[in-house]
Amino acid sequence: MRGLWGCFWGPGCDHKQALSCSCVIKLFLELELSPKTQTPLYGHSPLRLLVHMAISLFLAVAALLPWQAAAVDLFVRSTGGNASSPIMYGIMHEDINNSGDGGIYAELIRNRAFQGSAAFPASLDGWSSVGPAALALQQQSPQNPPLSAALPNCVRVTAAATKKTTIVGLANAGFWGMDVRVQNYTGSFFARGAYAGAFTASLQSALTGELLASVQVPSKLADGKGNGWTEHAFKLVPGKAAANSNNSFAITFDAAGLDGETPFLDFNLISLFPPTYKNRANGLRVDIAEAIAELKPRFLRFPGGNMLEGDTLTTFWKWNETIGPLKDRPGMPGVWKYQLTTGLGLVEYMQWCDDMALEPILAVWDGLALDGTFVPQSQIHEAVQFALDEIEFLTGDAATTKWGAARAALLGHATPWTIRFVEIGNEDWLAGRPTAYDSYRAYRFEAFAAAFGRKYPAIQLIASPSVFDDMIIPAPAAGDYHPYLTPDEFVARFGKFDALTTQNQTLIGEVAAVHPNGGLGWADGNTLMANPWWGGSVSEGIFMIGAERNGDKLIGAAYAPGLRNLNRWQWGMTLLQHAADPALTTRSTSWYLLASHELTHTLPVTDAAGSGVGPLYHVAGASKHGQRIFKAGVYNTTQPVAVAVRFEGVAAASTATLTVLSGPDDAYGFNDPYTRVNVVNETTSTVVAGKDGAFAFSLPRLSIAVLETAAEKRVG
């Protein structure tokens, strides 16, 4: 009796032992009456009564306990398994949700060059007048030659006649505000006209008008000719940080210094940058770039995504219009309902890769537009050559190739970049299906594959569909799989890649849980969840654990989209949310799951009970430093799961670090940028292997965990 009670309440007891004790007690009660005589085995003694009372109390208490699910006992072998991709986790970027302009691209001025298109006509969006002045959009004409062929529009600031003040100009509200702090801001603008005097560039509060920084910029227009565009550069250093991000930038001047016959000045390409990531000119916003770098991604897939395709055959992402000086970049109509500057262009993407040590996975346009139109077979060679030129621009020798020489001349970048992965198109199975997809399978992909095979045979080509999209992908090309699913669907696809062979190399170029369980999914007008939520993030993690088990068949995986501006967005499910105020840069629940412990190879796992998959989903392997790593996720249970993991060759008393990510009681909990409450709970503990070498621990419902050994005390 004392032993049974001690089993339940004693300090050395765990739930598995308690459950065994309850079975013993149940057997005791069943045997308490003799089946032959119906006489109590202990008679009617006081001892029998005491035992009966104790057992009844035990069972009453036990019925109220939140018992764990059955323990999972796993053994990880030291040999076997398969190799893992060296670039298993990465990121994908296209300009959606103002994630480029107004996002990771650090430019603070919105509509800096008045770029426009048929879809989004040029406007004065973001601009307002200062003082008694009128702003008017000017288009190129013989009387108004443009700054460049790429930038045909400008703004004219006309001073009104007044005796009260002669200070006039224009102000910009930024991308829904501007972050102002004590740091160096670098700016420039082009002006045209006749003006003797100085300009004032300034930052001020849009709420109170408080001046935060200003600098005098001597005019280069004092010669009175008034015909040429002239660039003016300046630096601003605020004396103190602004109270909030409701700030604006302005350029003002004294109208008394204008030519009386032409009381106006024209402005274009007005730019202002804060310090950037790695101090790159025309670079990335620091806080967003640092949040991405914290994930330690291994690749960057760019430039999309739908942005690559464009809405029409004439408005796709043209790499040669995204390079060189900003005044020579015309921009493009974005496919997500706003015009793009393409300030974040091909070279900036490559510098992003350089600065974060990322493998570039470059997608090239393959003759398909989002409206479903596609290039006919008789013209596909033009699209192929355009892509080959792009690769030559990046990788060509500066002395012996046309585009390599252009790179060196244009950028001063004589050293070629290296491109190992090129994706042919984006989601060719979707737009214009079935006709457009038929063209991809019939001739478009083959035309690219043949040309790349001749000129760049070392490059790994990736078809934009995968083998799961009804396409037989010819070796050695890989495929690209884009699952946007419900949590249950992700967990059900834990073994999605088990049946693939190493000849079916696959990139998971975009992945995210976007719909709740039990909803209408894509049939519901493409309505997506507003934010990544904990239950969805766990399902993504479990899906990726399943993918890691097949790391020799995969190139890597990227959550998508990556970024969302909180002021204008089209797709809520992103790794990071941001606004002008860096305090609102928010790591979503899914962000916490992508910072992975890298495996160099997997190791076979044996389940002692042979219980199969679920509610614990797992993978095991080794790191490049020799640590043994066990990753697991818990789903489809309301109770904790007891786990015991033994690694072959790891001795008793060895230590391992257990990191567990768990979430709120509400599976739909999310990280709200405005409350700044992180619902993801991360705990780290040290686990010591028992006498049998087992690391024993318990994982809560809806959790993701990583166990990593200290790579010591090995046996055998």
XYZ file of C-alpha atoms in Angstrom:
716
model
C 0.000 0.000 0.000
C 2.704 2.444 0.973
C 4.608 1.625 -2.210
C 1.589 2.314 -4.404
C 0.823 5.620 -2.705
C 4.461 6.623 -2.914
C 4.418 5.814 -6.624
C 1.758 8.448 -7.147
C 2.838 11.153 -4.783
C 6.549 10.455 -4.331
C 9.194 12.844 -5.701
C 10.616 10.237 -8.065
C 7.284 9.471 -9.748
C 6.323 10.609 -13.207
C 2.958 10.438 -14.965
C 3.895 7.243 -16.765
C 4.600 5.542 -13.453
C 1.385 6.890 -11.969
C -0.577 5.524 -14.870
C 0.999 2.120 -14.285
C 0.088 2.325 -10.615
C -3.524 3.046 -11.454
C -3.592 -0.116 -13.553
C -2.255 -2.103 -10.599
C -4.902 -0.652 -8.322
C -7.629 -1.383 -10.831
C -6.438 -5.006 -10.895
C -6.429 -5.057 -7.116
C -10.060 -3.938 -6.979
C -11.057 -6.515 -9.574
C -9.423 -9.238 -7.496
C -10.685 -7.928 -4.195
C -13.720 -10.220 -4.425
C -13.077 -13.892 -5.018
C -14.823 -14.921 -8.254
C -15.732 -18.242 -6.689
C -16.908 -17.250 -3.234
C -17.591 -13.509 -3.613
C -15.749 -13.255 -0.314
C -13.327 -10.395 0.244
C -9.765 -11.639 -0.080
C -8.830 -9.772 3.078
C -11.988 -10.693 4.907
C -13.569 -7.862 6.857
C -10.420 -6.790 8.660
C -9.592 -3.122 9.461
C -6.638 -3.417 7.061
C -8.981 -4.202 4.210
C -11.139 -1.198 4.995
C -8.104 1.095 5.140
C -6.803 -0.165 1.804
C -10.219 0.251 0.196
C -10.536 3.820 1.425
C -7.051 4.717 0.187
C -7.645 3.241 -3.256
C -10.978 5.016 -3.629
C -9.347 8.330 -2.763
C -6.527 7.624 -5.239
C -8.935 6.958 -8.092
C -11.015 10.036 -7.295
C -7.947 12.280 -7.426
C -6.596 10.534 -10.507
C -9.810 11.198 -12.422
C -9.231 14.930 -12.022
C -5.628 14.962 -13.255
C -4.686 16.181 -16.764
C -2.919 12.983 -17.687
C -0.268 13.151 -20.363
C -0.534 11.392 -23.669
C 1.315 8.094 -23.778
C 5.088 8.552 -23.526
C 7.107 8.448 -26.742
C 10.336 6.448 -26.430
C 12.760 7.101 -29.292
C 16.189 5.768 -30.205
C 18.383 7.731 -32.631
C 21.064 5.768 -34.457
C 24.525 7.208 -35.045
C 24.751 6.196 -38.706
C 22.459 6.087 -41.680
C 20.018 8.751 -42.693
C 20.594 11.191 -45.529
C 22.375 14.425 -46.285
C 20.624 17.721 -45.560
C 20.536 20.787 -47.751
C 23.233 23.296 -46.775
C 20.762 26.122 -47.492
C 17.681 24.610 -45.860
C 16.055 27.860 -44.731
C 15.963 31.169 -46.547
C 13.769 34.139 -47.358
C 11.820 35.320 -50.369
C 11.230 38.927 -51.374
C 9.043 40.795 -53.796
C 7.551 44.253 -53.319
C 4.170 43.398 -51.818
C 2.639 45.175 -48.807
C 5.067 48.100 -49.390
C 7.765 45.728 -48.229
C 10.318 47.244 -50.611
C 9.348 50.898 -51.093
C 8.296 51.892 -47.595
C 9.808 48.735 -46.145
C 13.271 47.221 -46.242
C 14.385 49.733 -48.889
C 15.490 52.576 -46.627
C 14.360 55.549 -48.767
C 12.223 57.876 -46.604
C 10.608 59.960 -49.366
C 7.387 58.637 -50.844
C 6.850 59.346 -54.558
C 10.328 60.830 -54.787
C 10.465 61.003 -58.604
C 6.780 61.227 -59.575
C 6.959 57.943 -61.443
C 3.791 56.653 -63.026
C 2.283 54.239 -65.492
C -0.986 53.510 -67.246
C -2.058 51.503 -64.212
C -0.932 54.115 -61.678
C -0.680 57.574 -63.288
C 1.937 59.980 -61.974
C 0.659 62.161 -59.156
C 1.688 64.373 -56.261
C 0.822 61.679 -53.735
C 2.706 62.293 -50.493
C 3.494 65.949 -51.282
C 2.080 69.214 -49.983
C 2.989 72.869 -50.372
C 4.799 74.963 -47.790
C 3.925 78.642 -47.466
C 2.170 80.581 -50.207
C 3.083 78.189 -52.992
C 1.267 76.010 -55.503
C 2.423 72.551 -56.581
C 1.775 71.222 -60.074
C 2.833 68.033 -61.776
C 4.810 68.757 -64.940
C 5.281 66.321 -67.794
C 8.108 66.451 -70.292
C 7.793 68.715 -73.293
C 10.134 70.724 -75.542
C 9.791 73.531 -73.028
C 10.205 71.157 -70.059
C 12.893 68.595 -70.879
C 12.929 65.754 -68.345
C 15.609 64.938 -65.833
C 16.133 61.743 -67.832
C 14.284 59.555 -70.282
C 13.400 57.311 -67.344
C 11.926 60.144 -65.242
C 9.711 62.302 -67.474
C 7.724 63.985 -64.671
C 8.600 66.582 -62.074
C 6.905 68.938 -59.626
C 6.757 72.696 -60.171
C 6.691 74.933 -57.090
C 5.251 78.343 -57.949
C 5.470 81.149 -55.425
C 2.307 83.189 -54.912
C 2.498 86.964 -54.715
C 2.410 88.021 -51.065
C 3.995 90.611 -48.821
C 3.692 88.596 -45.600
C 6.260 85.860 -46.303
C 8.474 84.830 -49.124
C 9.471 81.383 -47.784
C 7.892 78.700 -49.939
C 8.541 75.083 -50.814
C 7.214 71.535 -50.617
C 6.942 68.875 -47.940
C 6.756 65.088 -47.995
C 4.906 62.927 -45.484
C 7.099 59.895 -46.072
C 5.734 56.386 -46.022
C 3.076 57.272 -43.449
C 5.588 59.091 -41.302
C 9.335 59.262 -40.799
C 11.544 58.034 -37.999
C 13.708 60.903 -36.751
C 16.503 60.347 -34.278
C 20.008 61.692 -33.623
C 21.875 60.223 -36.587
C 23.134 61.243 -40.000
C 20.601 61.597 -42.801
C 21.886 61.821 -46.361
C 19.796 63.563 -48.965
C 19.768 65.029 -52.440
C 17.433 66.615 -54.971
C 17.503 67.869 -58.528
C 16.270 71.395 -59.216
C 15.784 73.484 -62.326
C 15.177 77.199 -62.712
C 16.835 80.475 -61.835
C 17.386 81.013 -58.123
C 19.937 83.077 -56.234
C 19.998 82.106 -52.591
C 19.969 78.932 -50.512
C 17.579 76.061 -50.015
C 16.675 74.778 -46.580
C 16.268 71.042 -46.102
C 14.532 70.191 -42.862
C 12.806 67.588 -40.733
C 9.923 68.633 -38.511
C 7.035 67.257 -36.525
C 3.916 66.950 -38.648
C 1.828 67.384 -35.495
C 3.401 70.384 -33.759
C 5.649 71.876 -36.430
C 8.650 71.578 -34.110
C 11.866 71.843 -36.124
C 13.987 68.731 -35.584
C 16.817 69.348 -38.047
C 17.682 71.784 -40.804
C 20.568 72.616 -43.099
C 21.253 75.321 -45.628
C 21.956 74.040 -49.144
C 23.564 76.645 -51.419
C 21.768 77.027 -54.721
C 23.565 75.923 -57.881
C 20.979 77.736 -59.998
C 22.288 81.256 -59.510
C 23.653 81.616 -63.043
C 20.186 82.588 -64.230
C 20.146 80.230 -67.176
C 17.370 78.171 -65.664
C 17.486 75.432 -68.283
C 19.488 72.564 -66.795
C 18.772 70.113 -64.033
C 21.284 70.410 -61.202
C 21.779 68.021 -58.273
C 22.069 69.348 -54.732
C 23.353 67.114 -51.920
C 23.136 67.641 -48.177
C 23.351 66.002 -44.764
C 20.963 66.421 -41.850
C 21.699 65.661 -38.187
C 18.771 66.156 -35.770
C 19.616 67.632 -32.406
C 17.215 65.276 -30.656
C 14.959 62.348 -31.419
C 11.363 63.018 -32.353
C 8.641 62.052 -29.915
C 7.014 59.816 -32.525
C 7.118 59.021 -36.237
C 4.594 61.698 -37.281
C 7.246 63.751 -39.019
C 7.839 65.209 -42.467
C 10.652 66.420 -44.681
C 10.650 69.778 -46.468
C 12.651 71.789 -48.980
C 12.026 75.508 -48.789
C 13.513 78.592 -50.416
C 13.111 82.354 -50.415
C 10.899 83.398 -53.321
C 12.673 86.758 -53.356
C 15.623 85.021 -54.972
C 13.607 83.811 -57.990
C 13.704 85.286 -61.448
C 10.751 87.651 -61.583
C 9.692 86.420 -64.995
C 9.657 82.775 -63.923
C 8.529 82.690 -60.262
C 8.863 78.931 -59.960
C 11.343 76.094 -59.628
C 11.079 72.487 -60.771
C 12.163 69.584 -58.553
C 12.720 65.880 -59.140
C 14.256 62.795 -57.526
C 14.078 64.140 -53.990
C 15.722 61.574 -51.740
C 16.515 61.139 -48.051
C 18.168 58.121 -46.432
C 18.895 57.312 -42.804
C 21.919 55.152 -41.990
C 21.531 51.830 -43.799
C 22.397 48.200 -43.114
C 26.147 47.733 -43.547
C 26.273 51.417 -44.579
C 25.342 50.674 -48.181
C 24.458 53.607 -50.400
C 20.854 53.208 -51.556
C 20.643 50.414 -49.014
C 18.402 48.567 -46.584
C 16.576 49.790 -43.497
C 18.593 48.763 -40.451
C 15.962 47.413 -38.043
C 14.179 45.305 -40.664
C 17.416 43.957 -42.131
C 18.709 43.077 -38.681
C 15.497 41.211 -37.845
C 15.953 39.154 -41.009
C 19.649 38.569 -40.330
C 18.778 37.238 -36.855
C 17.104 34.292 -38.565
C 20.449 33.339 -40.117
C 18.849 32.573 -43.471
C 20.892 30.798 -46.106
C 19.334 32.062 -49.331
C 17.333 34.898 -50.861
C 14.791 34.117 -53.579
C 14.068 37.223 -55.659
C 12.539 39.242 -57.323
C 9.391 37.237 -56.794
C 6.888 36.228 -56.800
C 4.207 37.838 -58.883
C 6.291 41.005 -59.188
C 8.543 39.151 -61.611
C 5.687 38.426 -64.017
C 3.969 41.795 -64.108
C 0.318 42.210 -64.992
C 0.968 42.372 -68.751
C 3.637 41.258 -71.201
C 5.083 44.774 -71.283
C 5.146 45.445 -67.541
C 7.224 42.580 -66.134
C 10.246 43.151 -63.881
C 12.927 44.270 -66.337
C 16.292 43.737 -64.690
C 18.089 46.201 -66.984
C 15.768 49.010 -65.830
C 16.632 48.412 -62.160
C 20.405 49.003 -62.397
C 22.552 52.103 -62.521
C 21.856 55.609 -61.185
C 18.410 56.227 -59.739
C 17.715 58.872 -62.363
C 17.870 56.132 -65.000
C 15.349 53.819 -63.356
C 11.797 54.346 -64.647
C 10.115 52.173 -62.050
C 7.258 49.818 -62.898
C 3.585 49.311 -62.163
C 3.520 46.901 -59.264
C 1.177 43.944 -59.300
C 0.030 44.694 -55.745
C -1.822 47.937 -56.491
C 0.924 50.567 -56.316
C 3.751 51.954 -58.436
C 7.314 50.795 -57.709
C 10.484 52.879 -57.818
C 12.753 49.828 -58.402
C 15.274 51.571 -56.181
C 15.635 48.104 -54.720
C 16.908 46.598 -57.952
C 19.021 43.727 -59.177
C 22.289 45.087 -57.782
C 20.747 45.934 -54.419
C 19.397 42.387 -54.151
C 22.877 41.030 -54.836
C 24.377 43.351 -52.230
C 21.720 42.126 -49.795
C 22.997 38.604 -50.479
C 26.599 39.740 -50.009
C 25.903 41.457 -46.699
C 24.028 38.513 -45.157
C 26.050 35.735 -46.835
C 22.958 34.511 -48.682
C 22.848 32.217 -51.681
C 20.967 34.098 -54.419
C 18.119 32.154 -56.020
C 17.379 34.371 -58.986
C 14.068 34.076 -60.811
C 14.081 35.148 -64.469
C 11.079 36.216 -66.512
C 9.946 33.450 -68.845
C 7.302 35.092 -71.026
C 4.181 34.866 -68.816
C 2.079 37.747 -67.446
C -0.452 37.605 -64.647
C -3.270 38.417 -67.059
C -2.641 34.978 -68.565
C -0.985 36.137 -71.783
C 2.289 34.534 -72.802
C 4.981 34.848 -75.426
C 4.403 32.659 -78.485
C 6.941 30.040 -79.428
C 8.146 32.122 -82.374
C 9.285 34.876 -79.987
C 10.384 32.945 -76.901
C 14.036 33.269 -77.935
C 13.832 36.985 -77.055
C 12.832 36.224 -73.466
C 15.534 33.571 -73.263
C 18.216 35.998 -74.445
C 17.004 38.621 -71.983
C 17.559 36.127 -69.150
C 20.964 35.060 -70.455
C 22.023 38.717 -70.593
C 20.958 39.128 -66.974
C 23.158 36.230 -65.887
C 26.043 37.586 -67.932
C 25.649 41.001 -66.318
C 26.052 39.376 -62.904
C 28.607 36.671 -63.643
C 30.370 37.687 -66.841
C 34.056 38.460 -67.024
C 34.594 42.213 -67.200
C 37.271 41.885 -69.859
C 35.709 39.356 -72.219
C 31.907 39.674 -72.042
C 29.603 42.470 -73.146
C 27.458 42.564 -70.042
C 30.341 41.868 -67.679
C 32.066 44.923 -69.096
C 28.844 46.911 -68.666
C 28.704 45.896 -65.008
C 32.260 47.020 -64.414
C 31.708 50.316 -66.221
C 28.355 51.075 -64.639
C 29.048 49.948 -61.087
C 32.816 49.777 -60.851
C 32.190 46.133 -59.883
C 34.791 44.265 -61.912
C 34.563 41.084 -59.834
C 31.713 38.866 -61.025
C 29.072 37.563 -58.686
C 28.293 33.862 -58.507
C 24.867 32.500 -59.419
C 24.245 28.818 -58.698
C 20.426 28.724 -58.833
C 18.082 30.190 -61.440
C 14.322 29.723 -61.403
C 12.516 29.865 -64.740
C 9.433 31.998 -64.095
C 7.041 32.045 -61.171
C 3.979 29.861 -60.621
C 3.524 29.107 -64.299
C 0.881 26.574 -63.296
C -1.446 29.376 -62.154
C -1.906 32.426 -64.403
C -3.657 31.635 -67.680
C -4.127 27.983 -66.851
C -4.568 25.703 -68.740
C -3.358 27.317 -71.975
C -0.444 29.264 -70.526
C 0.649 26.297 -68.442
C 0.516 24.091 -71.508
C 2.865 26.529 -73.242
C 5.316 26.302 -70.328
C 5.380 22.515 -70.502
C 5.401 22.432 -74.306
C 8.111 24.959 -75.184
C 8.797 27.804 -72.780
C 10.651 25.866 -70.088
C 12.454 23.718 -72.645
C 13.708 26.801 -74.515
C 15.270 28.168 -71.320
C 16.637 24.795 -70.211
C 18.333 24.212 -73.552
C 19.913 27.673 -73.661
C 21.129 27.557 -70.060
C 22.430 24.049 -70.596
C 24.620 25.333 -73.391
C 25.894 28.533 -71.808
C 25.593 27.940 -68.058
C 25.575 24.171 -67.486
C 26.734 24.513 -63.865
C 23.667 26.501 -62.835
C 20.928 24.512 -61.113
C 17.706 25.354 -62.922
C 14.410 25.347 -61.048
C 11.082 25.019 -62.838
C 8.394 27.223 -61.322
C 5.974 24.270 -60.912
C 6.836 21.191 -58.842
C 6.179 17.521 -59.403
C 3.035 18.094 -57.327
C 1.696 20.469 -60.004
C 1.156 17.918 -62.750
C 4.471 18.462 -64.448
C 7.203 15.967 -65.208
C 10.302 18.033 -64.567
C 13.227 16.891 -66.681
C 16.415 16.166 -64.778
C 18.587 17.813 -63.685
C 16.110 20.663 -63.155
C 14.360 21.024 -59.802
C 10.791 22.136 -59.072
C 9.222 24.797 -56.870
C 6.361 23.968 -54.479
C 4.183 26.732 -52.951
C 1.818 25.418 -50.261
C -0.570 27.968 -48.732
C -2.771 25.806 -46.522
C -4.686 25.338 -43.281
C -2.892 24.014 -40.190
C -4.536 20.594 -40.465
C -3.508 20.378 -44.111
C 0.105 21.155 -43.257
C 0.242 18.504 -40.553
C -1.389 15.982 -42.870
C 1.456 16.676 -45.333
C 4.167 15.817 -42.810
C 5.248 12.964 -45.087
C 4.717 14.922 -48.323
C 8.287 14.471 -49.540
C 8.895 10.901 -48.359
C 8.031 9.413 -51.744
C 10.300 11.738 -53.717
C 13.654 10.578 -54.962
C 16.844 12.587 -55.025
C 16.089 13.113 -58.713
C 12.981 15.106 -57.693
C 14.882 18.056 -56.226
C 12.386 20.590 -54.888
C 12.476 24.151 -53.636
C 9.714 25.150 -51.251
C 9.862 28.692 -52.545
C 6.848 29.975 -50.609
C 5.070 28.483 -47.608
C 2.597 29.754 -44.997
C -0.536 28.790 -43.113
C -3.091 31.299 -44.398
C -6.555 29.889 -43.616
C -8.018 28.535 -40.373
C -9.181 24.973 -39.980
C -12.818 24.506 -40.896
C -13.051 27.578 -43.110
C -13.739 27.843 -46.812
C -10.066 28.369 -47.696
C -9.369 29.688 -51.166
C -13.057 29.310 -52.057
C -13.805 32.181 -49.660
C -12.819 34.944 -52.086
C -9.141 34.447 -51.232
C -9.787 35.850 -47.758
C -6.671 35.320 -45.656
C -6.067 35.502 -41.938
C -4.968 38.974 -40.846
C -1.847 37.783 -39.019
C 0.197 34.645 -38.520
C -1.253 32.876 -35.482
C 0.317 30.418 -33.089
C -1.579 27.310 -34.156
C -0.817 28.014 -37.803
C 2.845 28.645 -37.042
C 3.171 25.323 -35.221
C 1.687 23.529 -38.227
C 4.233 25.242 -40.490
C 6.983 24.081 -38.167
C 5.730 20.488 -38.250
C 5.508 20.573 -42.041
C 9.093 21.788 -42.184
C 10.228 19.080 -39.757
C 8.794 16.635 -42.264
C 10.682 18.443 -45.016
C 13.947 18.264 -43.055
C 13.605 14.487 -42.903
C 14.026 14.638 -46.679
C 16.786 17.218 -46.817
C 18.607 15.395 -49.602
C 15.598 15.969 -51.886
C 15.149 19.659 -51.097
C 16.992 22.819 -52.029
C 15.440 24.772 -49.189
C 12.311 26.519 -47.952
C 11.182 30.117 -47.492
C 8.216 31.578 -45.657
C 6.394 34.081 -47.840
C 5.707 36.896 -48.024
C 8.351 38.220 -45.699
C 7.287 41.790 -44.863
C 4.176 43.931 -44.418
C 3.776 47.671 -43.951
C 1.014 48.189 -41.413
C -0.359 51.162 -43.345
C -0.939 49.515 -46.726
C -0.927 45.811 -47.286
C -2.531 43.153 -49.432
C -1.394 39.980 -47.642
C -1.426 39.792 -43.863
C 0.533 36.599 -43.330
C 4.159 37.745 -43.098
C 7.239 37.083 -41.011
C 7.629 40.725 -40.030
C 5.313 43.703 -39.756
C 6.647 47.251 -39.837
C 5.795 50.940 -40.086
C 7.736 54.193 -40.047
C 8.254 53.789 -36.295
C 10.860 51.044 -35.692
C 9.114 50.258 -32.412
C 6.334 48.716 -34.502
C 8.676 46.284 -36.257
C 7.128 43.056 -35.045
C 8.356 39.502 -35.309
C 5.352 37.307 -36.022
C 4.758 33.947 -34.380
C 6.130 32.268 -37.519
C 9.361 34.267 -37.325
C 10.339 32.405 -34.151
C 10.104 29.020 -35.846
C 12.524 29.699 -38.694
C 15.657 30.303 -36.664
C 16.721 26.682 -36.989
C 19.488 24.473 -35.711
C 21.108 23.291 -38.922
C 21.493 19.617 -39.706
C 24.277 18.382 -41.948
C 22.497 15.032 -42.192
C 19.579 13.195 -40.672
C 19.790 10.113 -38.466
C 17.337 7.176 -38.361
C 14.881 7.189 -35.453
C 13.234 4.095 -33.995
C 10.037 4.349 -31.961
C 10.140 1.692 -29.259
C 6.366 1.479 -29.113
C 5.901 1.666 -32.864
C 3.186 4.240 -32.269
C 3.580 5.926 -35.644
C 3.263 9.636 -36.404
C 1.419 12.102 -34.163
C 0.775 13.823 -31.890
C 4.586 14.095 -31.782
C 6.256 14.834 -35.137
C 10.028 14.684 -35.206
C 13.335 14.516 -37.041
C 16.834 13.818 -35.741
C 20.263 14.499 -37.140
C 23.715 15.893 -36.524
C 25.290 19.322 -36.855
C 28.565 20.188 -38.534
C 30.127 20.375 -35.060
C 29.015 16.871 -34.142
C 26.112 17.670 -31.868
C 23.096 15.394 -32.077
C 19.915 17.335 -32.719
C 16.312 16.307 -32.196
C 13.487 18.538 -33.466
C 9.851 17.942 -32.637
C 6.405 19.489 -32.826
C 3.232 18.633 -30.911
C -0.161 18.898 -32.587
C -3.628 17.349 -32.265
C -3.571 16.736 -28.549
C -4.869 18.648 -25.568
C -2.325 17.068 -23.251
C 1.443 17.249 -22.866
C 3.547 14.545 -24.464
C 6.256 12.776 -22.472
C 9.346 12.136 -24.585
C 12.440 10.033 -24.008
C 15.223 10.299 -26.602
C 18.355 8.157 -26.618
C 21.184 8.856 -29.048
C 23.387 5.935 -29.968
C 26.863 6.649 -28.639
C 25.791 9.356 -26.191
C 26.550 8.238 -22.657
C 24.589 8.516 -19.441
C 24.991 11.843 -17.625
C 25.590 13.681 -20.904
C 23.887 17.038 -21.150
C 21.715 18.585 -23.833
C 20.014 21.928 -24.263
C 16.257 21.813 -24.683
C 14.577 24.837 -26.271
C 10.786 24.800 -26.258
C 8.523 27.283 -28.019
C 4.964 27.325 -26.762
C 2.111 29.730 -27.211
C -1.004 31.126 -25.551
C -3.999 29.084 -24.463
C -5.816 30.539 -27.451
C -4.356 28.831 -30.513
C -5.351 31.904 -32.547
C -3.130 34.176 -30.465
C -0.821 36.404 -32.524
C 1.849 39.042 -32.029
C 0.019 42.362 -32.240
C 2.334 45.238 -33.257
C 0.239 47.727 -31.331
C 0.215 45.924 -27.977
C 3.791 44.714 -28.481
C 3.042 41.552 -26.521
C 4.945 38.507 -27.716
C 2.675 35.475 -27.309
C 5.534 33.079 -28.058
C 7.046 31.684 -24.889
C 10.606 30.403 -25.267
C 12.160 28.323 -22.502
C 15.656 26.886 -22.435
C 16.783 24.203 -20.010
C 19.529 21.664 -19.559
C 18.525 18.013 -19.709
C 20.779 15.286 -18.308
C 20.717 11.803 -19.793
C 19.612 9.116 -17.349
C 21.345 5.844 -16.583
C 20.044 4.371 -19.828
C 21.282 7.401 -21.795
C 17.764 8.756 -22.311
C 16.975 12.460 -22.277
C 13.502 12.651 -20.744
C 11.271 15.699 -20.981
C 7.693 16.753 -21.580
C 6.371 18.943 -24.394
C 3.146 20.961 -24.091
C 0.357 21.022 -26.627
C 0.999 23.103 -29.741
C 4.720 23.419 -29.234
C 7.944 23.179 -31.188
C 11.146 21.987 -29.546
C 14.827 21.442 -30.290
C 17.090 19.206 -28.203
C 20.804 19.621 -28.914
C 23.509 17.599 -27.213
C 26.736 19.055 -25.925
C 28.748 16.684 -28.177
C 30.564 15.013 -25.317
C 30.633 11.860 -23.197
C 30.158 9.555 -26.160
C 30.379 5.807 -25.803
C 30.993 2.978 -28.245
